[in-house]
C-alpha cells in the first residue's frame, strides 16, 4: 500500500488488481488502523479539581497535531499535541491538560459503535 497518490503507477499503466474486493477491503482496514491519528482533548481544569471542560479536540499524527477548539474559534496545526496547552491557559486558576481519548472510559451508554 502506498501513502501518496503522486506519481502512482496507475497513472501510466493498467495493472491487474492486487486481490479480490473482500481481501482488498481487509487490506484497507489494516492501512487505516496502522496510520490512524490518535484522538486527544485539551481540558481546562478550574481551581483544584473543582470543575473542568473540554476546550478543544485534537488529532495527533506521526509528525504533527491538528487541534480545533470546541467553539470553532481556533484551528491549530502544531508540531506536538502538548504545544496546544499554553493557548488554552486563560487565567491563573485554570490549568490545562492533555487527555488521550480512551473509548473504554465512556461513562454513559449510547448508540455509537466502535
Coordinates of C-alpha atoms in Angstrom, one line a residue:
X1 CA 0.0 0.0 0.0
X2 CA 1.3 3.5 -0.7
X3 CA 0.8 6.6 1.3
X4 CA 0.8 9.0 -1.6
X5 CA -1.0 9.1 -5.0
X6 CA 1.6 11.3 -6.6
X7 CA 3.4 9.6 -9.5
X8 CA 1.4 6.4 -8.9
X9 CA 2.0 3.5 -11.3
X10 CA -1.8 3.5 -12.1
X11 CA -1.2 6.9 -13.9
X12 CA 0.8 5.3 -16.8
X13 CA -0.3 1.6 -16.9
X14 CA -3.3 -0.6 -16.3
X15 CA -2.1 -3.2 -13.7
X16 CA -4.1 -6.1 -12.5
X17 CA -5.9 -5.8 -9.1
X18 CA -3.8 -6.9 -6.1
X19 CA -6.6 -9.2 -5.0
X20 CA -10.4 -9.6 -4.8
X21 CA -12.6 -7.0 -3.2
X22 CA -13.1 -8.6 0.2
X23 CA -9.3 -9.1 0.6
X24 CA -8.7 -5.5 -0.6
X25 CA -11.2 -4.2 1.9
X26 CA -9.4 -6.0 4.7
X27 CA -6.1 -4.5 3.5
X28 CA -7.6 -1.1 3.6
X29 CA -8.9 -1.7 7.1
X30 CA -5.4 -2.5 8.1
X31 CA -4.0 0.5 6.4
X32 CA -6.4 2.8 8.2
X33 CA -5.7 1.1 11.6
X34 CA -1.9 1.4 11.1
X35 CA -2.0 5.1 10.0
X36 CA -4.9 6.4 12.2
X37 CA -4.1 9.5 14.2
X38 CA -4.7 9.4 18.0
X39 CA -7.6 11.4 19.4
X40 CA -7.0 13.7 22.4
X41 CA -8.7 16.6 24.2
X42 CA -7.4 19.8 25.7
X43 CA -9.1 20.0 29.0
X44 CA -9.4 23.2 31.2
X45 CA -9.5 22.4 34.9
X46 CA -10.9 25.2 37.1
X47 CA -9.3 25.5 40.5
X48 CA -8.1 22.3 42.2
X49 CA -10.4 19.7 40.7
X50 CA -13.5 21.9 41.2
X51 CA -14.7 21.7 37.6
X52 CA -13.4 21.0 34.1
X53 CA -14.4 21.3 30.5
X54 CA -13.2 20.0 27.1
X55 CA -11.9 23.2 25.4
X56 CA -10.6 21.5 22.2
X57 CA -10.2 18.2 20.4
X58 CA -7.1 17.1 18.6
X59 CA -5.6 14.5 16.3
X60 CA -2.0 13.5 16.9
X61 CA -0.3 12.4 13.7
X62 CA 3.2 11.0 13.5
X63 CA 4.7 14.3 12.6
X64 CA 2.2 16.9 13.8
X65 CA -1.1 17.6 15.5
X66 CA -4.3 19.3 14.5
X67 CA -6.4 21.0 17.2
X68 CA -9.8 22.5 16.9
X69 CA -11.5 24.5 19.7
X70 CA -15.0 23.2 20.6
X71 CA -16.4 26.6 20.0
X72 CA -14.8 26.6 16.5
X73 CA -12.9 29.8 17.1
X74 CA -9.5 28.3 16.7
X75 CA -7.8 25.7 14.5
X76 CA -4.1 25.0 15.0
X77 CA -1.5 22.8 13.3
X78 CA 1.3 22.1 15.8
X79 CA 4.5 20.1 16.0
X80 CA 3.3 18.3 19.2
X81 CA -0.1 18.0 20.9
X82 CA 1.4 19.5 24.1
X83 CA 2.0 22.7 22.3
X84 CA -1.7 23.4 22.4
X85 CA -1.8 23.7 26.2
X86 CA -0.5 27.2 26.5
X87 CA -3.1 28.6 24.1
X88 CA -5.9 27.4 26.4
X89 CA -4.4 28.6 29.6
X90 CA -6.6 31.7 30.1
X91 CA -6.5 32.6 33.8
X92 CA -4.2 31.8 36.7
X93 CA -6.8 29.5 38.3
X94 CA -7.3 27.5 35.1
X95 CA -4.9 24.6 34.4
X96 CA -4.8 22.9 31.1
X97 CA -4.0 19.3 30.5
X98 CA -3.9 16.9 27.6
X99 CA -6.2 13.8 27.9
X100 CA -5.8 11.0 25.4
X101 CA -9.2 9.5 24.3
X102 CA -10.0 6.1 25.7
X103 CA -13.2 4.7 24.3
X104 CA -13.4 2.2 27.1
X105 CA -13.7 5.0 29.6
X106 CA -17.1 6.2 28.4
X107 CA -19.4 6.8 31.4
X108 CA -22.8 6.6 29.6
X109 CA -24.1 4.1 27.0
X110 CA -25.1 5.5 23.6
X111 CA -25.8 4.3 20.1
X112 CA -22.2 4.6 18.9
X113 CA -20.3 1.5 17.9
X114 CA -16.5 1.2 17.9

